[in-house]
Amino acid sequence: MPDKFYFRWLTYLKLDYTSTGNTDTAIDDVQRIPAQVIGGSPNLKHLFLSTDCAINHGDCISIVLQYCPQLKTLVVSPKAELPELISKQINEGPSLSDKFWTDKGLDTFVLDGAVAGIENNHIISIFNKKFGSLKRLYLTLNPRVGVTALAELASHGAPYLREIYLMSQKKYPTFASLHGGPPIIPTLAALFSKCPSLEVIEIADYIKFLDHSSELSTDSDGNRKTWRDMLLTIAKCCPRLRHLKFEGEFHYSASTMLDFVSTGGSKLAYLEVNTSHRVALDLVTKLTSLKYLYLYQQEDASGKCLQMSQSQRESIHSILQQRGGYFTVK
């Protein structure tokens, strides 16, 4: 890197601006300066980049990995801010697995939205170098950043990963350009099998568009087999899990959910899942740490909403209220 900039004591850098230059030279200068600053900051620990910045985000990632060995936080997001989901978890208090964490290396990586200049190879570089220290991962899957990067992380495992948030963008409803990579659900199952410290899992509804047609076979209960396998892998391999959210399209049968609670989930305090209302009381009874249960509205074959019995609803409410929580049908 050029030695024009050198900031020995810089530990925190946040870039949130848009270019006002009206010439190619002005734009080139704006894009070049942040990379030079990052490359001249060997003690940088926290880097926040706005998705709207007129910079080459991919170059910044490559440079920070090469020249900033003390980096702990890397965030690329709107307004260069932590997503609300992560901020909420941080504010909830100490982690169950704090004592298992390492103090070395990158612990938080956020890519919130599709960003020109960031490709699979940039994310793979992060995972290859930092898989052993990652604690929080927030990743938006899009045509540039796909399942291939997650498959690379799965090949290593992430022993200290505590929180994972996988989002997808509605404006790419088919994800056709991602279908050349590995299938998403088996990839996630492989990843979860190597993440023993996981406490928070959130998977967005639109991840379903990453399913390959070969994954769509179902069992006798109507479950997609790979979805069932992923859920049971989580139950077996993530004993510290306290927060699990699968948005609506990930439907699980009553029998699958009972298998899940029979296999694991003993520390689960928050559960949001699309399953039969018939199993709701069993979930609350068997998951003795559960405080917050969110289920999705069910419909019959004609599209008519199915109603839970009043007695069942009252029983669930009573149990969760005694634990300081509540029950919601979305």
Short mmCIF file of C-alpha atoms in Angstrom, two decimals:
data_model
loop_
_atom_site.label_atom_id
_atom_site.label_comp_id
_atom_site.label_asym_id
_atom_site.label_seq_id
_atom_site.Cartn_x
_atom_site.Cartn_y
_atom_site.Cartn_z
CA MET A 1 0.00 0.00 0.00
CA PRO A 2 1.14 3.59 -0.60
CA ASP A 3 2.52 5.23 2.54
CA LYS A 4 0.69 8.51 1.97
CA PHE A 5 -1.54 7.76 4.98
CA TYR A 6 -0.37 6.27 8.27
CA PHE A 7 -2.59 6.20 11.34
CA ARG A 8 -0.80 4.11 13.91
CA TRP A 9 -3.31 4.65 16.71
CA LEU A 10 -6.54 4.44 14.69
CA THR A 11 -8.72 1.61 16.04
CA TYR A 12 -12.23 2.61 14.87
CA LEU A 13 -13.20 3.77 11.38
CA LYS A 14 -16.72 4.45 10.10
CA LEU A 15 -17.30 5.57 6.51
CA ASP A 16 -20.77 6.80 5.61
CA TYR A 17 -20.84 9.22 2.72
CA THR A 18 -21.67 9.49 -0.96
CA SER A 19 -19.52 11.03 -3.65
CA THR A 20 -20.36 14.57 -4.78
CA GLY A 21 -17.66 14.68 -7.42
CA ASN A 22 -18.78 15.24 -10.99
CA THR A 23 -15.63 14.00 -12.72
CA ASP A 24 -14.02 10.60 -13.08
CA THR A 25 -10.92 11.92 -11.30
CA ALA A 26 -12.93 13.03 -8.29
CA ILE A 27 -14.68 9.67 -8.09
CA ASP A 28 -11.37 7.79 -8.40
CA ASP A 29 -9.89 9.85 -5.56
CA VAL A 30 -12.87 9.18 -3.31
CA GLN A 31 -12.63 5.45 -3.96
CA ARG A 32 -8.88 5.31 -3.45
CA ILE A 33 -8.49 7.26 -0.20
CA PRO A 34 -10.45 4.91 2.15
CA ALA A 35 -8.37 1.94 1.01
CA GLN A 36 -5.19 3.92 1.67
CA VAL A 37 -6.40 4.91 5.13
CA ILE A 38 -7.30 1.30 5.99
CA GLY A 39 -3.96 0.04 4.67
CA GLY A 40 -2.16 2.58 6.84
CA SER A 41 -3.97 1.65 10.06
CA PRO A 42 -2.27 -1.49 11.43
CA ASN A 43 -4.12 -1.34 14.76
CA LEU A 44 -7.60 -0.94 13.30
CA LYS A 45 -10.11 -3.06 15.24
CA HIS A 46 -13.53 -1.88 14.04
CA LEU A 47 -14.42 -1.03 10.43
CA PHE A 48 -17.90 0.11 9.44
CA LEU A 49 -18.65 0.79 5.76
CA SER A 50 -21.90 2.15 4.39
CA THR A 51 -23.36 0.26 1.43
CA ASP A 52 -23.95 3.68 -0.18
CA CYS A 53 -20.32 4.77 -0.02
CA ALA A 54 -18.72 5.54 -3.38
CA ILE A 55 -15.85 3.13 -2.69
CA ASN A 56 -14.82 -0.32 -3.80
CA HIS A 57 -16.02 -2.37 -0.86
CA GLY A 58 -14.34 -5.53 -2.12
CA ASP A 59 -10.93 -3.83 -2.22
CA CYS A 60 -11.47 -2.51 1.30
CA ILE A 61 -12.19 -6.04 2.55
CA SER A 62 -9.07 -7.42 0.88
CA ILE A 63 -6.91 -4.65 2.31
CA VAL A 64 -8.25 -4.84 5.85
CA LEU A 65 -7.64 -8.59 5.92
CA GLN A 66 -4.07 -8.08 4.76
CA TYR A 67 -2.99 -5.03 6.77
CA CYS A 68 -5.15 -5.01 9.91
CA PRO A 69 -4.40 -8.14 11.96
CA GLN A 70 -6.24 -6.83 15.05
CA LEU A 71 -9.58 -6.44 13.26
CA LYS A 72 -12.53 -7.55 15.40
CA THR A 73 -15.56 -5.99 13.69
CA LEU A 74 -16.29 -5.69 9.96
CA VAL A 75 -19.67 -4.24 9.03
CA VAL A 76 -20.94 -3.36 5.54
CA SER A 77 -24.50 -2.10 5.89
CA PRO A 78 -26.85 0.83 5.23
CA LYS A 79 -25.63 3.86 7.19
CA ALA A 80 -22.68 1.75 8.39
CA GLU A 81 -24.67 0.59 11.41
CA LEU A 82 -25.12 -2.77 13.11
CA PRO A 83 -28.43 -4.36 12.06
CA GLU A 84 -31.14 -4.08 14.68
CA LEU A 85 -31.25 -7.86 15.12
CA ILE A 86 -27.65 -7.93 16.34
CA SER A 87 -27.98 -4.81 18.49
CA LYS A 88 -30.98 -6.36 20.22
CA GLN A 89 -29.10 -9.54 21.04
CA ILE A 90 -26.10 -7.59 22.37
CA ASN A 91 -28.39 -5.58 24.64
CA GLU A 92 -30.00 -8.71 26.09
CA GLY A 93 -26.98 -9.30 28.29
CA PRO A 94 -24.15 -11.83 28.74
CA SER A 95 -23.99 -14.80 26.44
CA LEU A 96 -24.34 -18.37 27.68
CA SER A 97 -21.10 -19.15 25.89
CA ASP A 98 -18.98 -16.10 26.79
CA LYS A 99 -16.48 -18.29 28.62
CA PHE A 100 -15.93 -20.35 25.48
CA TRP A 101 -15.06 -17.37 23.30
CA THR A 102 -11.62 -16.39 22.10
CA ASP A 103 -10.46 -12.77 22.35
CA LYS A 104 -8.39 -13.00 19.18
CA GLY A 105 -9.41 -12.32 15.61
CA LEU A 106 -12.51 -11.10 13.77
CA ASP A 107 -15.60 -11.81 15.85
CA THR A 108 -18.38 -9.90 14.03
CA PHE A 109 -18.95 -9.84 10.28
CA VAL A 110 -22.01 -8.17 8.74
CA LEU A 111 -22.92 -7.89 5.07
CA ASP A 112 -26.37 -6.31 4.98
CA GLY A 113 -27.61 -5.97 1.40
CA ALA A 114 -26.21 -6.46 -2.08
CA VAL A 115 -23.05 -4.42 -2.55
CA ALA A 116 -21.33 -3.85 -5.88
CA GLY A 117 -17.71 -4.93 -5.67
CA ILE A 118 -18.20 -7.65 -3.06
CA GLU A 119 -18.01 -11.11 -4.58
CA ASN A 120 -17.97 -14.66 -3.27
CA ASN A 121 -14.17 -14.67 -3.21
CA HIS A 122 -14.09 -11.76 -0.73
CA ILE A 123 -16.42 -13.58 1.68
CA ILE A 124 -14.54 -16.84 1.23
CA SER A 125 -11.30 -15.04 2.14
CA ILE A 126 -12.88 -13.88 5.39
CA PHE A 127 -14.14 -17.36 6.24
CA ASN A 128 -10.83 -19.04 5.36
CA LYS A 129 -8.86 -16.70 7.61
CA LYS A 130 -11.32 -16.00 10.42
CA PHE A 131 -13.51 -19.10 10.85
CA GLY A 132 -11.82 -19.83 14.18
CA SER A 133 -12.79 -16.51 15.79
CA LEU A 134 -16.21 -15.60 14.29
CA LYS A 135 -18.92 -15.05 16.90
CA ARG A 136 -21.58 -13.16 14.94
CA LEU A 137 -22.41 -13.55 11.26
CA TYR A 138 -25.08 -11.55 9.43
CA LEU A 139 -25.12 -12.35 5.74
CA THR A 140 -27.44 -11.26 2.93
CA LEU A 141 -27.43 -13.80 0.13
CA ASN A 142 -27.71 -12.27 -3.32
CA PRO A 143 -26.47 -12.98 -6.86
CA ARG A 144 -22.94 -11.84 -5.92
CA VAL A 145 -22.68 -13.56 -2.55
CA GLY A 146 -24.16 -17.03 -2.49
CA VAL A 147 -24.15 -20.45 -0.99
CA THR A 148 -20.59 -21.20 -2.14
CA ALA A 149 -19.22 -18.91 0.57
CA LEU A 150 -21.29 -20.63 3.25
CA ALA A 151 -20.13 -24.02 1.97
CA GLU A 152 -16.55 -22.86 2.51
CA LEU A 153 -17.34 -21.91 6.10
CA ALA A 154 -19.05 -25.28 6.59
CA SER A 155 -15.89 -27.05 5.43
CA HIS A 156 -14.00 -25.45 8.33
CA GLY A 157 -16.72 -25.16 10.93
CA ALA A 158 -17.07 -22.18 13.26
CA PRO A 159 -16.42 -23.34 16.83
CA TYR A 160 -17.09 -19.96 18.46
CA LEU A 161 -19.98 -18.78 16.28
CA ARG A 162 -22.77 -17.68 18.59
CA GLU A 163 -25.21 -15.88 16.28
CA ILE A 164 -26.07 -16.39 12.62
CA TYR A 165 -28.56 -14.34 10.61
CA LEU A 166 -29.18 -15.32 6.99
CA MET A 167 -31.18 -12.86 4.94
CA SER A 168 -32.16 -12.66 1.29
CA GLN A 169 -33.48 -9.93 -0.94
CA LYS A 170 -36.98 -9.99 -2.34
CA LYS A 171 -35.90 -8.26 -5.52
CA TYR A 172 -34.07 -11.44 -6.53
CA PRO A 173 -37.00 -13.88 -6.25
CA THR A 174 -35.47 -16.71 -8.28
CA PHE A 175 -31.75 -16.42 -7.50
CA ALA A 176 -31.09 -18.07 -10.85
CA SER A 177 -27.43 -17.08 -10.85
CA LEU A 178 -26.90 -18.84 -7.52
CA HIS A 179 -28.26 -22.20 -8.58
CA GLY A 180 -24.89 -23.30 -9.92
CA GLY A 181 -23.58 -23.55 -6.36
CA PRO A 182 -24.28 -26.17 -3.71
CA PRO A 183 -27.85 -26.57 -2.40
CA ILE A 184 -28.60 -24.22 0.48
CA ILE A 185 -30.30 -26.45 3.04
CA PRO A 186 -27.74 -29.32 3.14
CA THR A 187 -25.02 -26.64 3.23
CA LEU A 188 -26.62 -25.08 6.30
CA ALA A 189 -27.02 -28.48 7.94
CA ALA A 190 -23.31 -29.16 7.39
CA LEU A 191 -22.46 -25.75 8.86
CA PHE A 192 -24.69 -26.15 11.93
CA SER A 193 -23.15 -29.56 12.62
CA LYS A 194 -19.82 -27.78 13.26
CA CYS A 195 -21.09 -24.82 15.31
CA PRO A 196 -21.41 -26.11 18.90
CA SER A 197 -21.58 -22.62 20.43
CA LEU A 198 -24.58 -21.39 18.42
CA GLU A 199 -27.20 -19.61 20.51
CA VAL A 200 -29.12 -17.61 17.88
CA ILE A 201 -30.27 -18.77 14.44
CA GLU A 202 -32.49 -16.64 12.20
CA ILE A 203 -33.24 -17.63 8.61
CA ALA A 204 -35.30 -15.39 6.35
CA ASP A 205 -38.34 -16.55 4.41
CA TYR A 206 -36.84 -15.78 1.00
CA ILE A 207 -34.01 -18.27 1.51
CA LYS A 208 -36.55 -20.77 0.13
CA PHE A 209 -35.79 -19.49 -3.37
CA LEU A 210 -32.31 -20.94 -3.04
CA ASP A 211 -33.74 -24.46 -2.87
CA HIS A 212 -32.78 -26.62 -5.82
CA SER A 213 -35.52 -28.63 -7.47
CA SER A 214 -33.73 -31.83 -6.41
CA GLU A 215 -34.26 -30.85 -2.78
CA LEU A 216 -38.02 -30.67 -2.95
CA SER A 217 -38.84 -34.35 -2.24
CA THR A 218 -41.04 -34.79 0.82
CA ASP A 219 -41.54 -37.48 3.45
CA SER A 220 -44.84 -39.06 4.51
CA ASP A 221 -45.67 -36.06 6.71
CA GLY A 222 -45.15 -33.55 3.91
CA ASN A 223 -41.79 -32.26 5.20
CA ARG A 224 -39.06 -31.46 2.75
CA LYS A 225 -36.49 -34.03 3.79
CA THR A 226 -33.57 -31.66 3.73
CA TRP A 227 -35.46 -29.14 5.90
CA ARG A 228 -36.21 -31.85 8.46
CA ASP A 229 -32.58 -32.99 8.44
CA MET A 230 -31.40 -29.42 9.02
CA LEU A 231 -33.73 -28.94 11.99
CA LEU A 232 -32.68 -32.21 13.64
CA THR A 233 -29.01 -31.36 13.03
CA ILE A 234 -29.55 -28.13 14.96
CA ALA A 235 -31.18 -30.07 17.81
CA LYS A 236 -28.28 -32.54 18.01
CA CYS A 237 -25.31 -30.23 17.44
CA CYS A 238 -26.27 -26.86 18.97
CA PRO A 239 -26.88 -27.57 22.67
CA ARG A 240 -26.66 -23.90 23.70
CA LEU A 241 -29.36 -22.68 21.28
CA ARG A 242 -31.71 -20.19 22.94
CA HIS A 243 -33.25 -18.36 19.95
CA LEU A 244 -34.54 -20.05 16.78
CA LYS A 245 -36.47 -18.31 14.02
CA PHE A 246 -37.49 -19.76 10.66
CA GLU A 247 -39.74 -17.40 8.72
CA GLY A 248 -43.06 -18.66 7.39
CA GLU A 249 -42.19 -20.75 4.32
CA PHE A 250 -40.18 -23.28 6.33
CA HIS A 251 -43.13 -25.46 7.32
CA TYR A 252 -42.58 -28.34 9.70
CA SER A 253 -45.07 -31.09 10.61
CA ALA A 254 -46.11 -31.82 14.17
CA SER A 255 -44.07 -35.05 14.18
CA THR A 256 -40.91 -33.23 13.08
CA MET A 257 -41.29 -30.63 15.82
CA LEU A 258 -41.80 -33.38 18.42
CA ASP A 259 -38.66 -35.09 17.15
CA PHE A 260 -36.85 -31.78 17.48
CA VAL A 261 -37.83 -31.23 21.13
CA SER A 262 -37.07 -34.88 21.92
CA THR A 263 -33.56 -34.47 20.50
CA GLY A 264 -32.53 -31.06 21.85
CA GLY A 265 -33.63 -27.48 22.46
CA SER A 266 -33.47 -27.63 26.24
CA LYS A 267 -32.20 -24.04 26.51
CA LEU A 268 -34.53 -22.61 23.85
CA ALA A 269 -36.24 -19.44 25.12
CA TYR A 270 -37.51 -18.03 21.79
CA LEU A 271 -39.08 -20.10 19.01
CA GLU A 272 -40.66 -18.83 15.80
CA VAL A 273 -41.68 -21.52 13.34
CA ASN A 274 -44.40 -22.50 10.91
CA THR A 275 -45.94 -25.71 12.24
CA SER A 276 -49.29 -27.22 13.14
CA HIS A 277 -51.08 -25.50 15.99
CA ARG A 278 -51.92 -28.96 17.32
CA VAL A 279 -48.37 -29.34 18.58
CA ALA A 280 -48.11 -25.94 20.26
CA LEU A 281 -49.01 -27.09 23.76
CA ASP A 282 -46.56 -29.99 23.51
CA LEU A 283 -43.79 -27.58 22.50
CA VAL A 284 -44.46 -25.32 25.47
CA THR A 285 -44.67 -28.26 27.89
CA LYS A 286 -41.54 -30.06 26.68
CA LEU A 287 -39.38 -26.96 26.15
CA THR A 288 -39.23 -25.92 29.79
CA SER A 289 -37.02 -22.86 29.13
CA LEU A 290 -39.32 -21.51 26.40
CA LYS A 291 -40.73 -18.04 27.06
CA TYR A 292 -41.71 -16.72 23.63
CA LEU A 293 -43.55 -18.80 21.04
CA TYR A 294 -44.52 -17.41 17.63
CA LEU A 295 -46.53 -19.58 15.25
CA TYR A 296 -47.92 -18.74 11.81
CA GLN A 297 -51.58 -18.72 10.86
CA GLN A 298 -52.65 -22.07 9.38
CA GLU A 299 -55.06 -22.57 6.49
CA ASP A 300 -57.04 -25.54 5.26
CA ALA A 301 -57.09 -26.74 1.64
CA SER A 302 -59.65 -24.11 0.70
CA GLY A 303 -57.57 -21.29 2.16
CA LYS A 304 -59.74 -20.81 5.22
CA CYS A 305 -57.90 -19.88 8.41
CA LEU A 306 -57.81 -22.63 11.01
CA GLN A 307 -58.51 -21.51 14.56
CA MET A 308 -56.80 -22.89 17.66
CA SER A 309 -59.17 -23.98 20.40
CA GLN A 310 -59.75 -21.44 23.14
CA SER A 311 -58.76 -23.89 25.87
CA GLN A 312 -55.44 -24.69 24.18
CA ARG A 313 -54.66 -21.03 23.61
CA GLU A 314 -55.40 -20.21 27.25
CA SER A 315 -53.23 -23.07 28.49
CA ILE A 316 -50.29 -21.91 26.38
CA HIS A 317 -50.72 -18.30 27.45
CA SER A 318 -50.88 -19.32 31.10
CA ILE A 319 -47.67 -21.36 30.98
CA LEU A 320 -45.66 -18.74 29.10
CA GLN A 321 -46.93 -15.88 31.26
CA GLN A 322 -45.72 -17.73 34.33
CA ARG A 323 -42.28 -17.80 32.70
CA GLY A 324 -42.43 -14.09 31.90
CA GLY A 325 -43.18 -14.52 28.18
CA TYR A 326 -46.13 -14.74 25.77
CA PHE A 327 -47.64 -16.56 22.81
CA THR A 328 -48.42 -15.02 19.38
CA VAL A 329 -49.98 -16.28 16.16
CA LYS A 330 -48.67 -14.20 13.26
#
